[in-house]
Short mmCIF file of C-alpha atoms in Angstrom, two decimals:
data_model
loop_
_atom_site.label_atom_id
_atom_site.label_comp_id
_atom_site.label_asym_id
_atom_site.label_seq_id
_atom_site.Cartn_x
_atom_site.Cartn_y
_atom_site.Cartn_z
CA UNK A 1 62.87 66.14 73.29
CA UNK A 2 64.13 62.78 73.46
CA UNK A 3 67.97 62.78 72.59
CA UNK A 4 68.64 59.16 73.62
CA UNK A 5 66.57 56.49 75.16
CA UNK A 6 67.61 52.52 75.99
CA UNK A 7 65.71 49.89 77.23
CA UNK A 8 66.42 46.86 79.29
CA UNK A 9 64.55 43.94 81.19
CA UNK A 10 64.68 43.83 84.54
CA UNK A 11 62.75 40.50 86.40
CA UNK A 12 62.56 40.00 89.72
CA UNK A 13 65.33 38.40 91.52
CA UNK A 14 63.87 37.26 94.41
CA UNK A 15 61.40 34.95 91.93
CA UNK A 16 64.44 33.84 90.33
CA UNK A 17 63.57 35.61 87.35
CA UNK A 18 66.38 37.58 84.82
CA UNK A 19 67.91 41.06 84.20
CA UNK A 20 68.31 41.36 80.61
CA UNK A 21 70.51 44.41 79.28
CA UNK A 22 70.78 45.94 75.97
CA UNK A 23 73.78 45.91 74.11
CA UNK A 24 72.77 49.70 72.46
CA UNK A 25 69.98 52.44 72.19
CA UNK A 26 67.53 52.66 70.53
CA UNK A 27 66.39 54.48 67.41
CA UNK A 28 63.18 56.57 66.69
CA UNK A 29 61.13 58.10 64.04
CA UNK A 30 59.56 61.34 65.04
CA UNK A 31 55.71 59.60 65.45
CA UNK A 32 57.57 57.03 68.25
CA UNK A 33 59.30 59.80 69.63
CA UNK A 34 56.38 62.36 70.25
CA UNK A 35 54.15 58.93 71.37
CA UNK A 36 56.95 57.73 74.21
CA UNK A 37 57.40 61.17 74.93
CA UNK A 38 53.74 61.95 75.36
CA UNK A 39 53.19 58.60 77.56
CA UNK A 40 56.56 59.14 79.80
CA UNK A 41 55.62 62.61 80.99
CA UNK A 42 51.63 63.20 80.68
CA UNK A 43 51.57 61.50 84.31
CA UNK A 44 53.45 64.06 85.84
CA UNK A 45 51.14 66.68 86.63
CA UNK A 46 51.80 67.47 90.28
CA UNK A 47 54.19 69.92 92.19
CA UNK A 48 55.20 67.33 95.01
CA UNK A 49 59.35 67.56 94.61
CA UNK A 50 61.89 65.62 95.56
CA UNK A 51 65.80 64.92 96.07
CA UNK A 52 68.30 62.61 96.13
CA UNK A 53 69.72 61.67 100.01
CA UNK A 54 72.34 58.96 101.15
CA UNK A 55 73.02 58.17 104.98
CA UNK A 56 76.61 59.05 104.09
CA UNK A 57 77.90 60.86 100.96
CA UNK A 58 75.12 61.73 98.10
CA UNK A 59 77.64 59.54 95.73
CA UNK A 60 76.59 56.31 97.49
CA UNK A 61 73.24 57.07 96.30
CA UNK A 62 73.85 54.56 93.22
CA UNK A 63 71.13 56.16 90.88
CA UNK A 64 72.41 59.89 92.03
CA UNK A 65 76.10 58.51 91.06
CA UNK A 66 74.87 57.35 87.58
CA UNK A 67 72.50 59.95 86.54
CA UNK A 68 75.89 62.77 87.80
CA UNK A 69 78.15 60.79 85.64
CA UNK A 70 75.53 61.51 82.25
CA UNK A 71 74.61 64.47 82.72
CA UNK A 72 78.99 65.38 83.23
CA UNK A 73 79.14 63.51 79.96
CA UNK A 74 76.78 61.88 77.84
CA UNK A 75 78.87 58.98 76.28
CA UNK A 76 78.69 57.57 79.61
CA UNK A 77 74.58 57.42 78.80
CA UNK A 78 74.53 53.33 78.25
CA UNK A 79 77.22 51.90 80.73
CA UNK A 80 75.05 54.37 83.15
CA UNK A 81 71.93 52.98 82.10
CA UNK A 82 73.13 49.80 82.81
CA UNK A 83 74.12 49.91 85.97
CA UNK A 84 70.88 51.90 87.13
CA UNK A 85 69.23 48.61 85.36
CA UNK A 86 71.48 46.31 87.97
CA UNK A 87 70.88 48.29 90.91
CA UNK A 88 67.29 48.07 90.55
CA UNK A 89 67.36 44.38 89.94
CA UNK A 90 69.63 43.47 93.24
CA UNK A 91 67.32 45.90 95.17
CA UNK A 92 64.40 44.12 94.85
CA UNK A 93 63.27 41.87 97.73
CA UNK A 94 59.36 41.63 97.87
CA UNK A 95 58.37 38.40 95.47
CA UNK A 96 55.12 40.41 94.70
CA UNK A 97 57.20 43.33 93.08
CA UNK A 98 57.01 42.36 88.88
CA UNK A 99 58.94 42.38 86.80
CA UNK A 100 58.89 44.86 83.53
CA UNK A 101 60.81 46.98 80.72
CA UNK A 102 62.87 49.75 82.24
CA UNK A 103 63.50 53.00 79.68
CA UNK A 104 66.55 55.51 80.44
CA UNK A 105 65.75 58.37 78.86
CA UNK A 106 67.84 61.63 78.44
CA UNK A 107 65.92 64.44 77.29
CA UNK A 108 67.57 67.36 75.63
CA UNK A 109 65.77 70.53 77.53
CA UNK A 110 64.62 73.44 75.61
CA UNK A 111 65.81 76.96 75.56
CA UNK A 112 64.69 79.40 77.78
CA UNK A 113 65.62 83.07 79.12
CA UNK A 114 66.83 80.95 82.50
CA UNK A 115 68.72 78.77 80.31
CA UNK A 116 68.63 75.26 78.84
CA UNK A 117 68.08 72.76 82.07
CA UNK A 118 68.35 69.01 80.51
CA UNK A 119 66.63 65.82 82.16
CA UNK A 120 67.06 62.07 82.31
CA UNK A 121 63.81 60.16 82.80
CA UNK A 122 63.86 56.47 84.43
CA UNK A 123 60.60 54.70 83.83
CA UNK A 124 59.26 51.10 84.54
CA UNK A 125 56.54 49.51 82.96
CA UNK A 126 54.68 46.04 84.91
CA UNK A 127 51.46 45.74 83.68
CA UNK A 128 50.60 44.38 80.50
CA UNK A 129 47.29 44.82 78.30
CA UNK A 130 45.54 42.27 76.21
CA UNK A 131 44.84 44.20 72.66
CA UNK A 132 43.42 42.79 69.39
CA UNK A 133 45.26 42.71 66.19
CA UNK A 134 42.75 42.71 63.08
CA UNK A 135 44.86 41.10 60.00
CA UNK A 136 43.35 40.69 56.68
CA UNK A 137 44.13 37.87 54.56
CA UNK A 138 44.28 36.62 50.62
CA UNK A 139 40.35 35.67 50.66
CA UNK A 140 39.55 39.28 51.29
CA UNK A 141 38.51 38.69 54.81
CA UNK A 142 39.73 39.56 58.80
CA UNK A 143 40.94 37.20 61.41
CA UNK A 144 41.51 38.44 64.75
CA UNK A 145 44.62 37.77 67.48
CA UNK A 146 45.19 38.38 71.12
CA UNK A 147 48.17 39.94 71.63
CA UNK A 148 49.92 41.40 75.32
CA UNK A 149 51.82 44.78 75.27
CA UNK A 150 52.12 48.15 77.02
CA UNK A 151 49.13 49.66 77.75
CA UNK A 152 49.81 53.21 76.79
CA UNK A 153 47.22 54.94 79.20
CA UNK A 154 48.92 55.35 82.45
CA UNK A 155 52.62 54.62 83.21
CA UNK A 156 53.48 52.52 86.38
CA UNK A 157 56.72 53.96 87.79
CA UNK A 158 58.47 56.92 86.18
CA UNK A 159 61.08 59.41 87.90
CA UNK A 160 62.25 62.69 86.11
CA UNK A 161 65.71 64.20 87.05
CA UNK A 162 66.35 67.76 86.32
CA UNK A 163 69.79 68.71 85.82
CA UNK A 164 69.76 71.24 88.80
CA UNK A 165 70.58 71.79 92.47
CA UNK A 166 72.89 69.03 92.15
CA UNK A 167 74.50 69.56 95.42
CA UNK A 168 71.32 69.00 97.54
CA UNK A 169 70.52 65.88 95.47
CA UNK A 170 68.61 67.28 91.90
CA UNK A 171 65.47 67.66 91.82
CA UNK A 172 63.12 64.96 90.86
CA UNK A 173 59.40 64.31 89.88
CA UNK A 174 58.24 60.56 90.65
CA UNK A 175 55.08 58.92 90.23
CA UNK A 176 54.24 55.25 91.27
CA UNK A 177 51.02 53.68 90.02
CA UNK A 178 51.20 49.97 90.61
CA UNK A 179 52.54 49.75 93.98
CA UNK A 180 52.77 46.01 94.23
CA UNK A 181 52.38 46.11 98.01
CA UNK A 182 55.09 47.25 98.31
CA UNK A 183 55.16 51.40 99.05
CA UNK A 184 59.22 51.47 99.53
CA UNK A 185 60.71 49.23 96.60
CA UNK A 186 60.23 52.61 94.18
CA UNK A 187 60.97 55.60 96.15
CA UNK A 188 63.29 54.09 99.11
CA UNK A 189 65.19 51.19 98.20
CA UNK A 190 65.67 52.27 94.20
CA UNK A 191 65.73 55.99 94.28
CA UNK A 192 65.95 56.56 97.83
CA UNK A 193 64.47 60.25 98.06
CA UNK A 194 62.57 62.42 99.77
CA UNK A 195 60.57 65.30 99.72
CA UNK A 196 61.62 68.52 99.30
CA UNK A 197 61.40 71.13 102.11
CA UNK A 198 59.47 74.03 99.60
CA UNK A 199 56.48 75.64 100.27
CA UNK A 200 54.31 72.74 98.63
CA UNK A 201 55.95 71.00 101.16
CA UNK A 202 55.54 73.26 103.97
CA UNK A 203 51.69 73.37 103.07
CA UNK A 204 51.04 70.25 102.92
CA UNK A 205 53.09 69.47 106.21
CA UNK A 206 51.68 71.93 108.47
CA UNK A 207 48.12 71.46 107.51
CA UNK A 208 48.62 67.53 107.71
CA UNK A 209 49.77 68.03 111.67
CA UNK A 210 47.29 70.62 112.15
CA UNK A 211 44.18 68.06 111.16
CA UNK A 212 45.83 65.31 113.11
CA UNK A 213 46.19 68.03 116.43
CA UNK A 214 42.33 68.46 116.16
CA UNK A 215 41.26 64.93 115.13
CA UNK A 216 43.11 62.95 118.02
CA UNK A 217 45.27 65.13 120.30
CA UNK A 218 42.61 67.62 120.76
CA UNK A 219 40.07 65.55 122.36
CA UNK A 220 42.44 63.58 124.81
CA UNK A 221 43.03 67.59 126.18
CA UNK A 222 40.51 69.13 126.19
CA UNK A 223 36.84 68.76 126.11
CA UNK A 224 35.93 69.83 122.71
CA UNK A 225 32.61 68.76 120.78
CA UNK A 226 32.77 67.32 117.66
CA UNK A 227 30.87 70.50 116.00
CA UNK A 228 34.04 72.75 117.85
CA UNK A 229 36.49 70.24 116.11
CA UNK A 230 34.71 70.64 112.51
CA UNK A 231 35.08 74.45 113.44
CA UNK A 232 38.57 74.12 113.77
CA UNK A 233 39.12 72.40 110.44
CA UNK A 234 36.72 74.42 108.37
CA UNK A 235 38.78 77.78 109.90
CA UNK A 236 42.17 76.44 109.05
CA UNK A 237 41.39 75.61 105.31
CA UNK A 238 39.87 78.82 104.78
CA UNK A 239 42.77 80.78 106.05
CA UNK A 240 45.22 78.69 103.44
CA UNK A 241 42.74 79.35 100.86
CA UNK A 242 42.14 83.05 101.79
CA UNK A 243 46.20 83.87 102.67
CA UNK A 244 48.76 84.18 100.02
CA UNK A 245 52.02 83.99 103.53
CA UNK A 246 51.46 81.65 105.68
CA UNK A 247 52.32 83.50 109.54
CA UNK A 248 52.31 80.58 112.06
CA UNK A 249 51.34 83.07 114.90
CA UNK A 250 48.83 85.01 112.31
CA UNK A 251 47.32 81.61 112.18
CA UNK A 252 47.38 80.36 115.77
CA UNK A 253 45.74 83.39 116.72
CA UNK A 254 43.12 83.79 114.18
CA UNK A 255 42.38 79.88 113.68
CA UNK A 256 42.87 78.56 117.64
CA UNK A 257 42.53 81.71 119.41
CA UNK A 258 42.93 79.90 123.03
CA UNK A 259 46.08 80.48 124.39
CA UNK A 260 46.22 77.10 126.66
CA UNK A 261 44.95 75.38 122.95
CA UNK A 262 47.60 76.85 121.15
CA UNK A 263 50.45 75.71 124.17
CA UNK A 264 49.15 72.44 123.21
CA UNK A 265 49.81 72.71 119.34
CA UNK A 266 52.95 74.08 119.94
CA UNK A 267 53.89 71.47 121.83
CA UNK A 268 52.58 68.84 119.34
CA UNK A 269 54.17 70.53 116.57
CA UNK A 270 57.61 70.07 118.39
CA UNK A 271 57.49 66.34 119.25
CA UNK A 272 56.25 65.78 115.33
CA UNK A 273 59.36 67.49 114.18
CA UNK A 274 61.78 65.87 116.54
CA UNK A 275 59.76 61.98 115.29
CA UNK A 276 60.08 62.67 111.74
CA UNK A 277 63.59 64.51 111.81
CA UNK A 278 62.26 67.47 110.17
CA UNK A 279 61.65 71.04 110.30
CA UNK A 280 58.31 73.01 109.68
CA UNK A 281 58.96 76.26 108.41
CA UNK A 282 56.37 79.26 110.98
CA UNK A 283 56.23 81.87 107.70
CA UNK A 284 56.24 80.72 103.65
CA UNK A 285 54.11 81.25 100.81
CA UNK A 286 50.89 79.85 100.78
CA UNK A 287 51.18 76.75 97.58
CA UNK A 288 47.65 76.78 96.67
CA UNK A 289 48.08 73.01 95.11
CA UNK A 290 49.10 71.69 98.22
CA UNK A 291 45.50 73.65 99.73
CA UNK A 292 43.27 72.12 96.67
CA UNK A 293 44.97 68.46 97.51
CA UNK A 294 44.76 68.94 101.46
CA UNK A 295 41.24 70.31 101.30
CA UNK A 296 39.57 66.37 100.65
CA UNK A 297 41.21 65.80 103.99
CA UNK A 298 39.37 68.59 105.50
CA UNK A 299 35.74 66.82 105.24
CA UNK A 300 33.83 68.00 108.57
CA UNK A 301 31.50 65.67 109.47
CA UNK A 302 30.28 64.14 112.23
CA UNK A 303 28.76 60.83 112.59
CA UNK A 304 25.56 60.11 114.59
CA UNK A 305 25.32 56.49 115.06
CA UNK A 306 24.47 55.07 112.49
CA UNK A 307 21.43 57.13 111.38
CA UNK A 308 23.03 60.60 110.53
CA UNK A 309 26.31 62.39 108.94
CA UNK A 310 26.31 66.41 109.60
CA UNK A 311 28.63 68.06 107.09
CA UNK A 312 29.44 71.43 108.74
CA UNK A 313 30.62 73.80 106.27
CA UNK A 314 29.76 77.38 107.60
CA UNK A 315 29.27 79.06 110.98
CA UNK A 316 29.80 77.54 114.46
CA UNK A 317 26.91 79.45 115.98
CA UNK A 318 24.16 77.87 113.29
CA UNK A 319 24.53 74.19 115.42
CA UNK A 320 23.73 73.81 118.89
CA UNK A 321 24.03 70.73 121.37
CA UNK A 322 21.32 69.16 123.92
CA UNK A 323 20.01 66.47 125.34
CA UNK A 324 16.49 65.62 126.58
CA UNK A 325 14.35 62.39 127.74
CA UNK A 326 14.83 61.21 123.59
CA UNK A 327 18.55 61.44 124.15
CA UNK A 328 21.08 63.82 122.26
CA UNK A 329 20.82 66.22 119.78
CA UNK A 330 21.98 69.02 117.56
CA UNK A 331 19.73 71.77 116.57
CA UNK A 332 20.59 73.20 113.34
CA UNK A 333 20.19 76.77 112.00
CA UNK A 334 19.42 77.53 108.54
CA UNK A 335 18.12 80.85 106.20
CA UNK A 336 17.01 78.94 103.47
CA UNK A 337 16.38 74.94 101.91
CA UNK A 338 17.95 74.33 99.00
#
């Protein structure tokens, strides 16, 4: 629940418009609170994580510094707030970033057998929504105004802090709906996180490479049809969806099978680690989320000119490839029309 909340104005500097900062918190009935409650946290439904990281010392990590110094002691909660409000403002340097209200939240977390883990929620809100306002008046009739406020359907930028794993940097939800054009203003330059190395993140990194190994490295290799490259992709998915432990060699060998095709993976996999300064773990649980948000990404299709999309979903064997006096084909193999 919602033990104290502020809010303050932040424009953006770079349009030479003005931070505005509240001089205290405010104060809510139970109906506001369970509403801003509701509309601060309904957006967070995934299990992407994240951290806190600095270049040097986690403490130069302004928002990490000011969300320690609350949760070590809550009186600190609006001289914190404010300057999480200031670093936001001096970060900004895109004019198409707008400006909006920013809430610092604290919530009080509830009790559990694990114990009681409090949060602090930051949240921005850009857009605005025309609404009417219906007002009767002394002749016993409605007139009707326009009227701009906060659209309480979807929240723009929102980041949750747990009060945990503090030495590695917390651990943080984020969401970012209205990027501006600008993908780094909300996760680098304000927060500046990343993701956490857990086995969502493990999923979701290791099938990502995989799909880019087979879509372009693949092909500059080794000559591979497009119907052997849809193979590839279809077997990978279904092993994530079929196996609970993910066992790289388990997986080279079952999915790849060709030991100069695997060499080349490996090999891949090693120059994407050593690019993006990051390690890929070979064994970790399966996170089936990660699989369900992968698998759109796994589409096997190939294009025929402009006259024909295959989806190959099934068995390599059922599609064959030719090529006669009409030109190329594929012959496909099927039990039944449905």
């Amino acid at each position: 629940m919602i033990s104290k909340i502020i809010v303050h104005k932040v424009g953006n500097k770079i349009n030479q418009e003005n931070l505005f900062l509240s001089s205290e918190e405010l104060h809510l009935d139970e109906e506001m609170q369970e509403l801003l409650e509701n509309f601060f946290l309904k957006s967070f439904k995934g299990e992407e994580q994240f951290q806190f990281y600095s270049d040097s010392y986690l403490t130069s990590n302004p928002v990490y510094s000011s969300v320690s110094e609350i949760f070590e002691d809550k009186n600190k909660f609006l001289w914190e707030s404010e300057n999480i409000a200031k670093h936001l403002y001096e970060i900004t340097e895109n004019p198409r970033v707008q400006g909006g209200e920013l809430f610092i939240v604290y919530f009080e977390g509830e009790e559990t057998e694990g114990g009681k883990i409090d949060s602090i929620g930051i949240f921005k809100t850009e857009n605005k929504e025309t609404f009417l306002k219906i007002n009767a008046n002394d002749d016993d009739a409605y007139n009707l105004e326009k009227d701009f406020g906060i659209g309480l359907s979807k929240l723009d930028k929102g980041a949750v802090i747990y009060n945990n794993n503090k030495e590695t940097g917390y651990i943080l939800s984020i969401i970012d709906n209205n990027k501006n054009g600008d993908v780094y203003y909300w996760f680098e330059d304000f927060l500046k996180v990343k993701q956490r190395e857990d086995d969502y993140f493990h999923t979701q990194e290791t099938l990502a490479v995989y799909k880019d190994y087979i879509t372009k490295q693949l092909p500059q290799e080794f000559e591979i049809s497009k119907a052997d490259q849809a193979d590839f992709l279809n077997k990978s998915i279904n092993f994530f969806k079929d196996k609970e432990q993910f066992d790289f060699e388990e997986f080279t060998q079952e999915v790849i099978g060709d030991e100069n095709v695997i060499e080349s993976f490996v090999n891949y996999k090693t120059d994407y680690e050593q690019e993006t300064q990051m390690s890929i773990a070979e064994e970790f649980p399966i996170n089936t989320t990660a699989v369900k948000k992968q698998q759109r990404y796994f589409k096997s299709v190939i294009k025929l000119d402009k006259n024909f999309h295959i989806y190959v979903h099934g068995d390599r064997k059922m599609i064959e490839t030719g090529q006669n006096e009409k030109g190329k084909f594929y012959r496909l193999y099927f039990e039944e029309e449905k």
